[in-house]
Backbone as CSV, one residue per row, in Angstrom:
resi,resn,N_x,N_y,N_z,CA_x,CA_y,CA_z,C_x,C_y,C_z
1,MET,106.599,119.998,86.578,106.293,119.884,87.990,107.439,119.141,88.665
2,LYS,107.893,119.674,89.740,108.989,119.072,90.499,108.465,117.915,91.346
3,LEU,109.379,117.093,91.827,109.012,115.920,92.612,108.298,116.308,93.901
4,LEU,108.834,117.288,94.618,108.205,117.695,95.873,106.827,118.309,95.639
5,ASP,106.660,119.006,94.523,105.345,119.548,94.183,104.349,118.427,93.927
6,ALA,104.796,117.393,93.250,103.918,116.263,92.956,103.517,115.523,94.233
7,VAL,104.452,115.370,95.144,104.148,114.677,96.396,103.172,115.491,97.231
8,SER,103.386,116.796,97.326,102.471,117.623,98.121,101.087,117.685,97.478
9,LEU,101.024,117.680,96.154,99.722,117.640,95.487,99.017,116.311,95.767
10,ALA,99.760,115.218,95.764,99.163,113.907,96.054,98.609,113.856,97.478
11,VAL,99.312,114.458,98.415,98.822,114.495,99.799,97.549,115.328,99.884
12,ALA,97.532,116.464,99.200,96.338,117.307,99.217,95.144,116.588,98.593
13,VAL,95.376,115.878,97.504,94.288,115.129,96.862,93.816,113.998,97.770
14,ALA,94.741,113.376,98.499,94.356,112.308,99.417,93.446,112.829,100.529
15,PHE,93.655,114.077,100.961,92.782,114.661,101.971,91.472,115.169,101.358
16,ALA,91.521,115.626,100.113,90.334,116.196,99.487,89.395,115.134,98.921
17,ALA,89.914,113.984,98.564,89.101,112.953,97.918,87.923,112.472,98.774
18,PRO,88.103,112.198,100.069,86.928,111.767,100.855,85.841,112.836,100.938
19,ALA,86.245,114.109,101.055,85.250,115.177,101.108,84.509,115.282,99.779
20,ALA,85.241,115.146,98.677,84.604,115.214,97.358,83.657,114.032,97.155
21,LEU,84.078,112.860,97.564,83.224,111.678,97.429,81.952,111.827,98.261
22,PHE,82.099,112.326,99.478,80.925,112.545,100.320,80.008,113.599,99.706
23,GLY,80.606,114.630,99.111,79.801,115.656,98.450,79.016,115.104,97.285
24,VAL,79.643,114.259,96.482,78.948,113.656,95.344,77.832,112.738,95.831
25,GLU,78.108,111.931,96.846,77.074,111.035,97.377,75.910,111.825,97.958
26,THR,76.205,112.937,98.617,75.153,113.765,99.189,74.314,114.411,98.092
27,LEU,74.975,114.870,97.022,74.227,115.449,95.905,73.341,114.405,95.220
28,LEU,73.869,113.198,95.051,73.080,112.144,94.421,71.895,111.717,95.283
29,ALA,72.022,111.921,96.598,70.914,111.596,97.493,69.854,112.696,97.485
30,GLY,70.139,113.813,96.803,69.144,114.867,96.691,69.348,116.026,97.648
31,ASP,70.424,116.034,98.397,70.693,117.112,99.351,71.697,118.084,98.741
32,SER,71.331,119.344,98.691,72.206,120.328,98.033,73.395,120.746,98.888
33,THR,73.502,120.263,100.112,74.671,120.600,100.924,75.928,119.881,100.432
34,GLY,75.772,118.995,99.490,76.931,118.334,98.900,77.851,119.321,98.201
35,TRP,77.279,120.436,97.724,78.111,121.468,97.089,79.125,122.052,98.063
36,VAL,78.765,122.109,99.338,79.691,122.622,100.353,80.915,121.709,100.443
37,PHE,80.696,120.425,100.440,81.807,119.480,100.534,82.654,119.470,99.264
38,LEU,82.021,119.625,98.117,82.783,119.724,96.872,83.622,120.999,96.852
39,GLY,83.060,122.091,97.338,83.818,123.338,97.431,84.969,123.234,98.413
40,PHE,84.730,122.525,99.519,85.786,122.313,100.502,86.931,121.503,99.893
41,ALA,86.603,120.472,99.145,87.634,119.649,98.501,88.406,120.454,97.468
42,ALA,87.701,121.249,96.676,88.379,122.091,95.694,89.253,123.134,96.385
43,GLY,88.793,123.639,97.510,89.580,124.612,98.267,90.871,124.025,98.809
44,ILE,90.828,122.780,99.238,92.039,122.121,99.734,93.091,122.045,98.635
45,VAL,92.685,121.611,97.464,93.629,121.458,96.355,94.117,122.827,95.880
46,ALA,93.206,123.793,95.768,93.601,125.130,95.321,94.541,125.790,96.313
47,PHE,94.279,125.615,97.599,95.141,126.189,98.629,96.549,125.628,98.527
48,GLU,96.649,124.327,98.303,97.970,123.698,98.201,98.714,124.185,96.961
49,GLN,97.999,124.407,95.868,98.644,124.795,94.618,99.079,126.253,94.603
50,TYR,98.257,127.155,95.154,98.466,128.575,94.923,98.953,129.378,96.114
51,VAL,98.925,128.833,97.323,99.347,129.580,98.507,100.725,129.098,98.923
52,THR,101.636,130.037,99.088,102.983,129.711,99.537,103.059,129.898,101.054
53,MET,103.402,128.846,101.727,103.523,128.884,103.184,104.966,129.180,103.566
54,PRO,105.209,129.658,104.780,106.590,129.912,105.211,107.467,128.662,105.172
55,THR,106.872,127.500,105.344,107.663,126.271,105.293,108.049,125.903,103.869
56,ASP,107.398,126.501,102.876,107.716,126.227,101.477,108.907,127.042,100.971
57,VAL,109.281,128.083,101.687,110.345,128.976,101.216,111.680,128.247,101.054
58,PRO,112.131,127.417,102.010,113.395,126.700,101.783,113.336,125.760,100.581
59,ILE,112.190,125.144,100.351,112.048,124.244,99.207,112.144,125.032,97.907
60,LEU,111.479,126.186,97.856,111.549,127.024,96.657,112.971,127.515,96.411
61,ALA,113.684,127.872,97.485,115.067,128.330,97.340,115.959,127.197,96.836
62,ALA,115.744,125.996,97.346,116.544,124.856,96.897,116.264,124.538,95.435
63,GLN,115.010,124.634,95.019,114.675,124.368,93.621,115.300,125.401,92.696
64,LYS,115.280,126.679,93.106,115.885,127.724,92.275,117.398,127.559,92.207
65,ALA,118.014,127.175,93.330,119.458,126.958,93.327,119.829,125.781,92.439
66,THR,119.039,124.744,92.487,119.292,123.578,91.643,119.131,123.924,90.171
67,ASP,118.108,124.692,89.860,117.901,125.101,88.467,119.031,126.001,87.973
68,ALA,119.610,126.799,88.866,120.692,127.690,88.460,121.990,126.920,88.223
69,VAL,122.208,125.859,88.975,123.463,125.109,88.889,123.402,124.035,87.809
70,VAL,122.308,123.312,87.744,122.183,122.187,86.825,121.522,122.659,85.538
71,GLU,122.144,122.343,84.430,121.580,122.691,83.137,120.944,121.447,82.521
72,GLU,119.807,121.655,81.892,119.126,120.562,81.215,119.889,120.213,79.937
73,PRO,120.099,118.929,79.669,120.804,118.560,78.443,119.944,118.818,77.200
74,ASP,120.595,119.217,76.141,119.883,119.419,74.877,119.635,118.066,74.231
75,ASP,118.553,117.964,73.507,118.232,116.717,72.826,119.215,116.446,71.686
76,GLU,119.808,117.490,71.142,120.749,117.328,70.037,122.068,116.717,70.486
77,ASN,122.453,116.913,71.750,123.729,116.405,72.246,123.674,114.928,72.613
78,GLN,122.514,114.372,72.688,122.413,112.968,73.124,122.485,112.016,71.970
């Protein structure tokens, strides 16, 4: 996982966590509408992971260019 991917995932989790917590509290209180909030939280994280937005294209291009130019060192050479 790249650094920018990790940061964007952390932001998505920060937005999804309150909805998930509210969903769990609602379920524990006996109301089945808590599943809606849990689904909403899961949707936020899934959307961030699997949907490519137009603003993500330059980041993806930069990552591919970096991977093409920079080679990972072999463990044997160190």
